[in-house]
Short mmCIF file of C-alpha atoms and ligand atoms in Angstrom, two decimals:
data_model
loop_
_atom_site.label_atom_id
_atom_site.label_comp_id
_atom_site.label_asym_id
_atom_site.label_seq_id
_atom_site.Cartn_x
_atom_site.Cartn_y
_atom_site.Cartn_z
CA MET T 1 0.00 0.00 0.00
CA THR T 2 2.60 2.53 1.07
CA GLY T 3 4.70 1.32 -1.80
CA ASN T 4 1.93 2.15 -4.23
CA TRP T 5 1.48 5.58 -2.66
CA LEU T 6 5.17 6.24 -2.90
CA LEU T 7 5.07 5.17 -6.52
CA VAL T 8 2.17 7.52 -7.27
CA LEU T 9 3.84 10.34 -5.39
CA SER T 10 7.12 9.82 -7.17
CA ILE T 11 5.33 9.75 -10.54
CA VAL T 12 3.51 12.97 -9.68
CA PHE T 13 6.80 14.42 -8.52
CA THR T 14 8.68 13.42 -11.67
CA VAL T 15 5.83 14.64 -13.88
CA HIS T 16 5.89 17.87 -11.93
CA MET T 17 9.63 18.14 -12.35
CA ALA T 18 9.47 17.26 -16.03
CA HIS T 19 6.82 19.87 -16.75
CA GLY T 20 8.13 22.23 -14.19
CA CYS T 21 6.52 25.20 -12.56
CA PRO T 22 8.30 28.50 -12.22
CA GLN T 23 9.66 28.84 -8.73
CA LYS T 24 7.51 31.79 -7.79
CA CYS T 25 4.27 30.36 -9.22
CA LEU T 26 1.76 27.90 -7.87
CA CYS T 27 0.81 25.27 -10.41
CA HIS T 28 -2.42 23.40 -9.93
CA MET T 29 -2.41 20.31 -12.06
CA ALA T 30 -6.04 19.35 -11.59
CA SER T 31 -7.37 22.74 -12.68
CA LYS T 32 -4.50 23.22 -15.13
CA THR T 33 -3.87 26.58 -13.52
CA ALA T 34 -0.62 28.44 -13.08
CA ASP T 35 -0.98 31.16 -10.51
CA CYS T 36 1.82 33.69 -10.86
CA LYS T 37 0.07 36.82 -9.68
CA ASN T 38 1.65 39.43 -7.45
CA ARG T 39 5.19 38.12 -7.94
CA GLY T 40 7.04 41.05 -9.45
CA PHE T 41 7.55 39.34 -12.82
CA THR T 42 8.81 41.63 -15.57
CA GLU T 43 8.39 39.04 -18.34
CA ILE T 44 6.19 36.04 -18.97
CA PRO T 45 7.77 33.33 -16.80
CA ALA T 46 9.46 30.51 -18.66
CA HIS T 47 9.04 26.80 -17.92
CA LEU T 48 5.31 26.82 -17.39
CA PRO T 49 3.66 23.41 -17.53
CA PRO T 50 2.71 22.87 -21.19
CA GLU T 51 -0.80 21.72 -20.28
CA THR T 52 -1.57 25.00 -18.51
CA GLN T 53 -4.98 26.36 -19.50
CA ILE T 54 -5.34 29.18 -17.01
CA LEU T 55 -2.44 31.56 -16.53
CA LEU T 56 -2.83 34.22 -13.87
CA LEU T 57 -0.24 36.96 -14.18
CA GLN T 58 -2.09 39.96 -12.80
CA ASN T 59 -0.40 42.53 -10.54
CA ASN T 60 3.09 42.10 -11.93
CA ARG T 61 5.34 44.47 -13.85
CA ILE T 62 5.44 42.66 -17.16
CA TRP T 63 6.32 45.21 -19.81
CA ARG T 64 6.84 43.11 -22.90
CA ILE T 65 5.77 39.84 -24.43
CA ASN T 66 8.35 38.08 -26.54
CA GLN T 67 7.37 36.46 -29.75
CA ASN T 68 7.93 33.02 -28.23
CA ALA T 69 6.45 33.73 -24.83
CA PHE T 70 3.58 31.29 -25.24
CA THR T 71 5.02 28.67 -27.57
CA ARG T 72 5.31 26.25 -24.68
CA THR T 73 1.74 26.80 -23.47
CA PRO T 74 -0.40 26.47 -26.59
CA LEU T 75 -3.48 25.27 -24.69
CA LEU T 76 -4.13 28.48 -22.76
CA LYS T 77 -7.80 29.32 -22.41
CA ILE T 78 -7.61 32.16 -19.91
CA LEU T 79 -4.77 34.66 -19.82
CA ASP T 80 -4.96 37.35 -17.18
CA LEU T 81 -2.37 40.07 -17.64
CA SER T 82 -4.31 42.78 -15.85
CA ASN T 83 -2.41 45.42 -13.87
CA ASN T 84 0.96 45.10 -15.58
CA SER T 85 3.15 47.50 -17.57
CA LEU T 86 2.57 46.26 -21.10
CA SER T 87 2.80 48.88 -23.81
CA SER T 88 2.97 46.73 -26.91
CA PHE T 89 3.12 43.19 -28.18
CA ALA T 90 5.73 41.62 -30.35
CA PRO T 91 4.09 40.82 -33.67
CA GLY T 92 2.62 37.39 -33.54
CA ALA T 93 3.15 37.03 -29.80
CA LEU T 94 -0.40 35.81 -29.26
CA GLN T 95 -0.75 33.89 -32.47
CA LYS T 96 0.01 30.51 -30.99
CA LEU T 97 -2.95 30.71 -28.64
CA ARG T 98 -5.51 28.98 -30.76
CA TYR T 99 -7.69 28.04 -27.78
CA LEU T 100 -7.61 31.34 -25.93
CA GLN T 101 -11.06 32.36 -24.71
CA VAL T 102 -10.42 35.16 -22.23
CA LEU T 103 -7.71 37.77 -22.55
CA ASN T 104 -7.57 40.36 -19.80
CA LEU T 105 -5.31 43.33 -20.47
CA THR T 106 -6.97 45.88 -18.22
CA ARG T 107 -4.69 48.34 -16.38
CA ASN T 108 -1.69 48.33 -18.66
CA LEU T 109 0.07 51.03 -20.69
CA ILE T 110 -1.09 50.09 -24.16
CA HIS T 111 -1.28 52.96 -26.69
CA TYR T 112 -1.80 51.20 -29.98
CA ILE T 113 -3.28 47.94 -31.05
CA GLU T 114 -1.63 46.79 -34.24
CA ASN T 115 -3.75 45.39 -37.05
CA LYS T 116 -3.04 41.73 -36.50
CA THR T 117 -2.55 41.57 -32.73
CA PHE T 118 -5.70 39.57 -32.09
CA SER T 119 -5.88 37.72 -35.38
CA PHE T 120 -5.64 33.97 -35.21
CA LEU T 121 -7.55 33.77 -31.91
CA PRO T 122 -10.61 31.95 -33.24
CA HIS T 123 -12.00 31.06 -29.82
CA LEU T 124 -11.56 34.43 -28.16
CA LYS T 125 -14.75 35.31 -26.30
CA GLU T 126 -13.80 38.06 -23.86
CA LEU T 127 -11.32 40.80 -24.55
CA ASP T 128 -10.77 43.35 -21.81
CA LEU T 129 -8.72 46.34 -22.96
CA SER T 130 -10.05 48.75 -20.36
CA SER T 131 -7.90 51.22 -18.43
CA ASN T 132 -5.10 51.63 -20.94
CA SER T 133 -4.13 54.62 -23.07
CA ILE T 134 -5.36 53.29 -26.37
CA VAL T 135 -5.76 55.99 -29.00
CA ARG T 136 -6.26 53.72 -31.96
CA LEU T 137 -7.88 50.41 -32.63
CA PRO T 138 -7.39 48.64 -35.94
CA GLU T 139 -10.18 48.67 -38.50
CA THR T 140 -10.81 45.05 -37.70
CA PHE T 141 -9.22 42.72 -35.22
CA GLY T 142 -8.81 40.11 -37.88
CA ASN T 143 -10.88 37.55 -39.68
CA SER T 144 -10.93 34.99 -36.89
CA THR T 145 -12.15 36.97 -33.90
CA GLY T 146 -15.80 36.56 -34.80
CA ASN T 147 -16.59 34.72 -31.58
CA ILE T 148 -15.93 37.68 -29.28
CA THR T 149 -18.96 38.23 -27.04
CA LEU T 150 -17.49 40.79 -24.64
CA LEU T 151 -15.31 43.73 -25.55
CA SER T 152 -14.31 46.43 -23.12
CA VAL T 153 -12.44 49.55 -24.21
CA LYS T 154 -13.52 51.51 -21.14
CA HIS T 155 -11.26 54.21 -19.83
CA ASN T 156 -8.93 54.74 -22.76
CA LYS T 157 -8.15 57.64 -25.07
CA LEU T 158 -10.33 56.66 -27.99
CA GLN T 159 -11.91 59.44 -30.00
CA LYS T 160 -13.45 57.15 -32.56
CA MET T 161 -13.99 53.54 -33.41
CA GLU T 162 -14.56 52.11 -36.83
CA ARG T 163 -18.01 50.70 -37.33
CA VAL T 164 -16.40 47.99 -39.47
CA LEU T 165 -14.54 46.74 -36.41
CA LEU T 166 -17.76 46.24 -34.48
CA GLU T 167 -19.48 44.71 -37.46
CA SER T 168 -16.70 42.15 -37.70
CA LEU T 169 -17.76 40.89 -34.26
CA PRO T 170 -21.22 39.47 -34.99
CA ASN T 171 -21.49 37.58 -31.70
CA LEU T 172 -20.90 40.59 -29.51
CA LYS T 173 -23.26 40.72 -26.52
CA VAL T 174 -21.57 43.27 -24.26
CA VAL T 175 -19.50 46.25 -25.33
CA LEU T 176 -18.20 48.84 -22.89
CA PHE T 177 -17.24 52.30 -24.16
CA LYS T 178 -17.30 54.57 -21.12
CA ASP T 179 -14.64 57.11 -20.21
CA ASN T 180 -13.17 57.85 -23.60
CA PRO T 181 -12.85 61.28 -25.24
CA TRP T 182 -15.35 60.43 -28.00
CA LEU T 183 -15.42 62.94 -30.82
CA CYS T 184 -19.02 63.38 -31.93
CA ASN T 185 -18.65 64.78 -35.43
CA CYS T 186 -19.75 63.20 -38.72
CA ASN T 187 -17.39 60.28 -38.34
CA VAL T 188 -19.30 59.04 -35.32
CA PHE T 189 -22.53 58.70 -37.29
CA GLY T 190 -21.85 55.09 -38.26
CA LEU T 191 -21.06 54.22 -34.66
CA LYS T 192 -24.34 55.79 -33.54
CA LEU T 193 -26.33 53.73 -36.01
CA TRP T 194 -24.43 50.58 -35.11
CA LEU T 195 -25.06 51.15 -31.41
CA GLU T 196 -28.78 51.71 -31.96
CA SER T 197 -29.09 48.54 -33.94
CA PHE T 198 -26.96 46.64 -31.39
CA LEU T 199 -29.17 47.74 -28.50
CA TYR T 200 -32.27 46.99 -30.54
CA ARG T 201 -30.99 43.44 -31.01
CA GLY T 202 -30.64 43.10 -27.23
CA GLY T 203 -26.96 43.95 -26.87
CA ILE T 204 -25.67 45.51 -23.68
CA SER T 205 -23.59 48.67 -23.61
CA ASP T 206 -22.77 51.47 -21.22
CA GLY T 207 -23.19 54.01 -24.02
CA ILE T 208 -21.05 56.67 -25.63
CA ILE T 209 -20.75 60.06 -23.98
CA CYS T 210 -19.37 62.75 -26.26
CA ALA T 211 -16.34 64.72 -25.08
CA THR T 212 -15.85 66.97 -28.10
CA PRO T 213 -16.81 69.23 -29.78
CA GLY T 214 -17.55 71.54 -26.87
CA ILE T 215 -21.25 72.01 -27.58
CA ARG T 216 -21.80 68.27 -27.34
CA LYS T 217 -19.60 67.62 -24.33
CA GLY T 218 -21.30 65.31 -21.87
CA LYS T 219 -24.09 64.42 -24.29
CA ASP T 220 -25.17 60.87 -24.87
CA LEU T 221 -24.43 60.02 -28.50
CA LEU T 222 -27.80 58.29 -28.80
CA LYS T 223 -29.49 61.59 -27.95
CA VAL T 224 -27.55 63.69 -30.44
CA PRO T 225 -30.24 64.50 -33.03
CA TYR T 226 -29.91 63.23 -36.56
CA GLU T 227 -30.14 66.80 -37.89
CA LEU T 228 -26.58 67.24 -36.66
CA PHE T 229 -25.47 64.90 -39.39
CA GLY T 230 -27.32 66.82 -42.09
CA ALA T 231 -24.04 68.42 -43.15
CA CYS T 232 -22.23 65.08 -43.40
CA PRO T 233 -21.10 63.72 -46.76
CA LEU T 234 -23.82 61.64 -48.33
CA THR T 235 -21.68 58.52 -48.61
CA THR T 236 -21.11 58.36 -44.89
CA ALA T 237 -24.75 58.73 -44.07
CA HIS T 238 -26.10 56.76 -46.99
CA THR T 239 -24.06 53.57 -46.78
CA HIS T 240 -24.72 53.43 -43.07
CA LEU T 241 -28.40 53.94 -43.56
CA ALA T 242 -28.53 51.25 -46.18
CA THR T 243 -27.24 48.62 -43.80
CA THR T 244 -29.37 49.53 -40.84
CA HIS T 245 -32.79 48.09 -40.31
CA HIS T 246 -34.21 51.12 -38.58
CA HIS T 247 -36.14 53.30 -40.92
CA SER T 248 -37.70 55.79 -38.61
CA PHE T 249 -38.74 59.25 -39.69
CA GLU T 250 -35.61 60.62 -38.15
CA HIS T 251 -33.44 58.48 -40.36
CA ARG T 252 -35.37 59.49 -43.42
CA SER T 253 -35.18 63.13 -42.57
CA SER T 254 -31.44 62.87 -42.03
CA LEU T 255 -31.11 61.19 -45.39
CA LYS T 256 -33.17 63.93 -46.96
CA HIS T 257 -30.94 66.53 -45.39
CA SER T 258 -27.82 64.90 -46.67
CA HIS T 259 -29.06 65.24 -50.23
CA HIS T 260 -28.39 68.95 -49.97
CA ASN T 261 -24.73 68.22 -49.41
CA GLU T 262 -23.96 65.68 -52.05
CA HIS T 263 -20.96 67.64 -53.23
CA GLY T 264 -18.99 66.86 -50.05
CA GLU T 265 -18.72 63.18 -50.93
CA ASN T 266 -14.98 62.76 -51.02
CA SER T 267 -13.72 65.20 -48.46
CA ARG T 268 -13.43 63.67 -45.06
CA LEU T 269 -12.30 67.06 -43.83
CA SER T 270 -15.61 68.65 -44.68
CA CYS T 271 -16.85 66.34 -41.98
CA GLU T 272 -15.83 68.65 -39.20
CA PRO T 273 -18.84 70.04 -37.39
CA LYS T 274 -20.32 73.00 -39.23
CA PRO T 275 -22.79 75.47 -37.86
CA LYS T 276 -24.93 74.54 -40.84
CA PRO T 277 -27.88 72.73 -39.26
CA ARG T 278 -29.10 75.93 -37.68
CA PRO T 279 -29.89 77.90 -40.89
CA VAL T 280 -31.42 74.74 -42.33
CA ASN T 281 -33.61 74.42 -39.27
CA LEU T 282 -34.49 78.10 -39.39
CA ARG T 283 -35.48 77.87 -43.03
CA HIS T 284 -37.60 74.87 -42.22
CA ALA T 285 -39.19 76.68 -39.33
CA ILE T 286 -40.07 79.65 -41.50
CA ALA T 287 -41.44 77.40 -44.21
CA THR T 288 -43.49 75.56 -41.62
CA VAL T 289 -44.92 78.82 -40.26
CA VAL T 290 -45.79 80.05 -43.74
CA ILE T 291 -47.46 76.80 -44.74
CA THR T 292 -49.35 76.62 -41.47
CA GLY T 293 -50.50 80.23 -41.93
CA VAL T 294 -51.73 79.59 -45.46
CA VAL T 295 -53.55 76.41 -44.47
CA CYS T 296 -55.13 78.13 -41.45
CA GLY T 297 -56.19 81.04 -43.62
CA ILE T 298 -57.85 78.78 -46.13
CA VAL T 299 -59.61 76.85 -43.41
CA CYS T 300 -60.78 80.10 -41.78
CA LEU T 301 -62.08 81.43 -45.10
CA MET T 302 -63.95 78.19 -45.69
CA MET T 303 -65.44 78.31 -42.22
CA LEU T 304 -66.47 81.92 -42.72
CA ALA T 305 -68.07 81.07 -46.07
CA ALA T 306 -69.86 78.15 -44.46
CA ALA T 307 -71.09 80.35 -41.63
CA VAL T 308 -72.32 83.04 -44.02
CA TYR T 309 -73.99 80.44 -46.16
CA GLY T 310 -75.50 78.76 -43.11
CA CYS T 311 -76.87 82.06 -41.78
CA ALA T 312 -78.29 83.04 -45.12
CA TYR T 313 -79.86 79.65 -45.55
CA ALA T 314 -81.30 79.71 -42.05
CA ALA T 315 -82.70 83.18 -42.58
CA ILE T 316 -84.28 82.20 -45.88
CA THR T 317 -85.68 79.00 -44.41
CA ALA T 318 -87.08 80.92 -41.48
CA LYS T 319 -88.65 83.41 -43.73
CA TYR T 320 -90.13 80.62 -45.82
CA HIS T 321 -91.43 78.91 -42.71
CA LYS T 322 -93.00 82.07 -41.43
CA GLU T 323 -94.63 82.87 -44.73
CA HIS T 324 -95.78 79.45 -45.83
CA LEU T 325 -96.00 77.26 -42.81
CA ALA T 326 -97.23 79.64 -40.15
CA PRO T 327 -100.86 78.91 -40.82
CA ALA T 328 -100.23 75.17 -40.62
CA ARG T 329 -98.80 75.61 -37.14
CA GLN T 330 -102.11 75.76 -35.43
CA HIS T 331 -102.83 72.23 -36.68
CA GLY T 332 -99.34 70.79 -36.59
CA THR T 333 -97.39 69.31 -33.71
CA PRO T 334 -95.82 72.14 -31.70
CA GLU T 335 -93.37 69.92 -29.85
CA GLU T 336 -91.70 69.05 -33.16
CA LYS T 337 -91.36 72.59 -34.31
CA GLU T 338 -90.41 74.07 -30.97
CA PRO T 339 -86.61 73.54 -31.02
CA PHE T 340 -86.34 74.82 -34.56
CA ASP T 341 -88.27 77.95 -33.76
CA SER T 342 -86.47 78.65 -30.53
CA SER T 343 -83.11 78.33 -32.25
CA LEU T 344 -84.16 81.07 -34.60
CA ALA T 345 -85.31 83.42 -31.95
C1 LIG P 401 -1.32 46.37 -9.20
O1 LIG P 401 -0.10 45.68 -9.02
C2 LIG P 401 0.74 46.24 -8.04
C3 LIG P 401 1.99 45.39 -7.99
O2 LIG P 401 2.64 45.42 -9.23
C4 LIG P 401 0.04 46.24 -6.68
O3 LIG P 401 0.85 46.86 -5.71
C5 LIG P 401 -1.27 46.99 -6.80
O4 LIG P 401 -1.98 46.89 -5.58
C6 LIG P 401 -2.11 46.38 -7.92
N1 LIG P 401 -3.30 47.18 -8.09
C7 LIG P 401 -4.53 46.63 -8.03
C8 LIG P 401 -5.66 47.55 -8.23
O5 LIG P 401 -4.70 45.44 -7.84
C1 LIG P 402 -10.11 41.65 -15.84
O1 LIG P 402 -9.51 41.75 -14.57
C2 LIG P 402 -10.11 42.71 -13.73
C3 LIG P 402 -9.35 42.71 -12.40
O2 LIG P 402 -8.00 42.76 -12.60
C4 LIG P 402 -11.56 42.33 -13.49
O3 LIG P 402 -12.18 43.33 -12.71
C5 LIG P 402 -12.27 42.23 -14.81
O4 LIG P 402 -13.59 41.80 -14.63
C6 LIG P 402 -11.56 41.26 -15.72
N1 LIG P 402 -12.20 41.27 -17.03
C7 LIG P 402 -12.76 40.18 -17.57
C8 LIG P 402 -13.34 40.35 -18.92
O5 LIG P 402 -12.79 39.10 -17.01
C1 LIG P 403 -3.78 48.56 -40.73
O1 LIG P 403 -4.89 48.42 -41.60
C2 LIG P 403 -5.30 49.62 -42.22
C3 LIG P 403 -6.51 49.35 -43.07
O2 LIG P 403 -7.03 48.10 -42.88
C4 LIG P 403 -4.16 50.16 -43.09
O3 LIG P 403 -4.54 51.37 -43.67
C5 LIG P 403 -2.93 50.35 -42.23
O4 LIG P 403 -1.84 50.73 -43.05
C6 LIG P 403 -2.57 49.09 -41.50
N1 LIG P 403 -1.49 49.36 -40.58
C7 LIG P 403 -0.43 48.60 -40.49
C8 LIG P 403 0.60 49.01 -39.51
O5 LIG P 403 -0.30 47.59 -41.18
C1 LIG P 404 -7.56 36.00 -42.98
O1 LIG P 404 -7.55 36.79 -44.16
C2 LIG P 404 -6.37 36.73 -44.91
C3 LIG P 404 -6.51 37.64 -46.09
O2 LIG P 404 -7.16 38.81 -45.75
C4 LIG P 404 -6.13 35.27 -45.36
O3 LIG P 404 -4.92 35.21 -46.02
C5 LIG P 404 -6.10 34.38 -44.14
O4 LIG P 404 -6.01 33.05 -44.53
C6 LIG P 404 -7.34 34.55 -43.32
N1 LIG P 404 -7.23 33.76 -42.11
C7 LIG P 404 -8.22 33.02 -41.63
C8 LIG P 404 -7.97 32.28 -40.38
O5 LIG P 404 -9.32 32.96 -42.17
C1 LIG P 405 -16.09 30.22 -33.25
O1 LIG P 405 -15.83 29.09 -32.44
C2 LIG P 405 -16.12 27.88 -33.07
C3 LIG P 405 -15.90 26.78 -32.06
O2 LIG P 405 -16.40 27.14 -30.81
C4 LIG P 405 -15.22 27.70 -34.27
O3 LIG P 405 -15.51 26.50 -34.92
C5 LIG P 405 -15.45 28.86 -35.23
O4 LIG P 405 -14.52 28.80 -36.28
C6 LIG P 405 -15.28 30.19 -34.53
N1 LIG P 405 -15.74 31.25 -35.38
C7 LIG P 405 -14.93 32.18 -35.85
C8 LIG P 405 -15.56 33.21 -36.71
O5 LIG P 405 -13.76 32.22 -35.59
#
């Protein structure tokens, strides 16, 4: 019995030795977890057990990820690198992680996300990029990140986000945008329409609060009226409208407005906020007042004519009644005639 136990123990020990576990980490074979958090690491520790599926590296000072950092742990499903000092990734550093489902990069020093950083992660479901200094996201994460259900870019320095990027994530359920200096000019129009459609489909989001331009600071993008985008190039508005399923009056009116500005098609620069909507609105207001006045006038005239006609008719009828029917009254039924007569009096 004890012999068997010793055998088992020695096997476990040798397996443990063979696969190794970095000295400062705790490796849990049953849960395939390597717990290396809070250990002052400055790089991804080497010699992790190859079967590791959960790698906890939060609260360290890791500042770079070598290209080969994860070649020995290709089965990772959860990688927590939150609260480190990462500012960039070596190209292809994450590309070996074909089974990665959760990647937590919150609280790092990331400025840019290169085009292909998250490509080749076909099983990625949750990507937390919050609390970094990201100013730019790629147009798309890549053609194999379609399974992402949660994306957080909270608390970064994003002014804009390509609608194409969000559209390349068809399984998205939760997207967190808060605390970014969103620029609410024409370029944000596509994002607004995407967000509306996303929420309509039951998606969850904390919304986009505009930071610039000044007049829209603090405003919820969803509440910025469509008229604002009247001065936007038609292509921007039109292509976005074509792909959205909402066809409310507001959308139509914005489309109508953009027809006035067809000439601005190619110039992205003409997209900067113009004080144009106001005159357009004013003109519309004046037109509305004029039309209302004309319609009211016509209605009033018709009512007047009707009243005059009614009075004349009543007077003539009364006269006729007095002249021709008065004698018949004595024999007729007074209770029938009474209301008619009294109304004339
Ligand atoms: C982040 O990590 C540092 C150690 O590198 C630790 O002192 C600090 O408490 C951590 N912050 C949070 C919010 O966990
Ligand atoms: C990432 O880690 C932070 C704590 O460091 C946690 O609050 C957050 O929920 C994690 N994000 C995801 C997507 O699990
Ligand atoms: C990233 O992709 C965009 C368009 O998809 C392209 O314009 C840009 O040059 C690319 N950047 C790099 C560094 O490859
Ligand atoms: C991603 O797209 C590129 C071309 O854009 C293609 O070469 C590559 O095979 C695609 N990768 C996957 C996993 O579909
Ligand atoms: C999503 O994950 C499934 C397996 O869970 C995989 O077969 C599929 O290729 C993934 N989709 C994309 C777009 O990567």
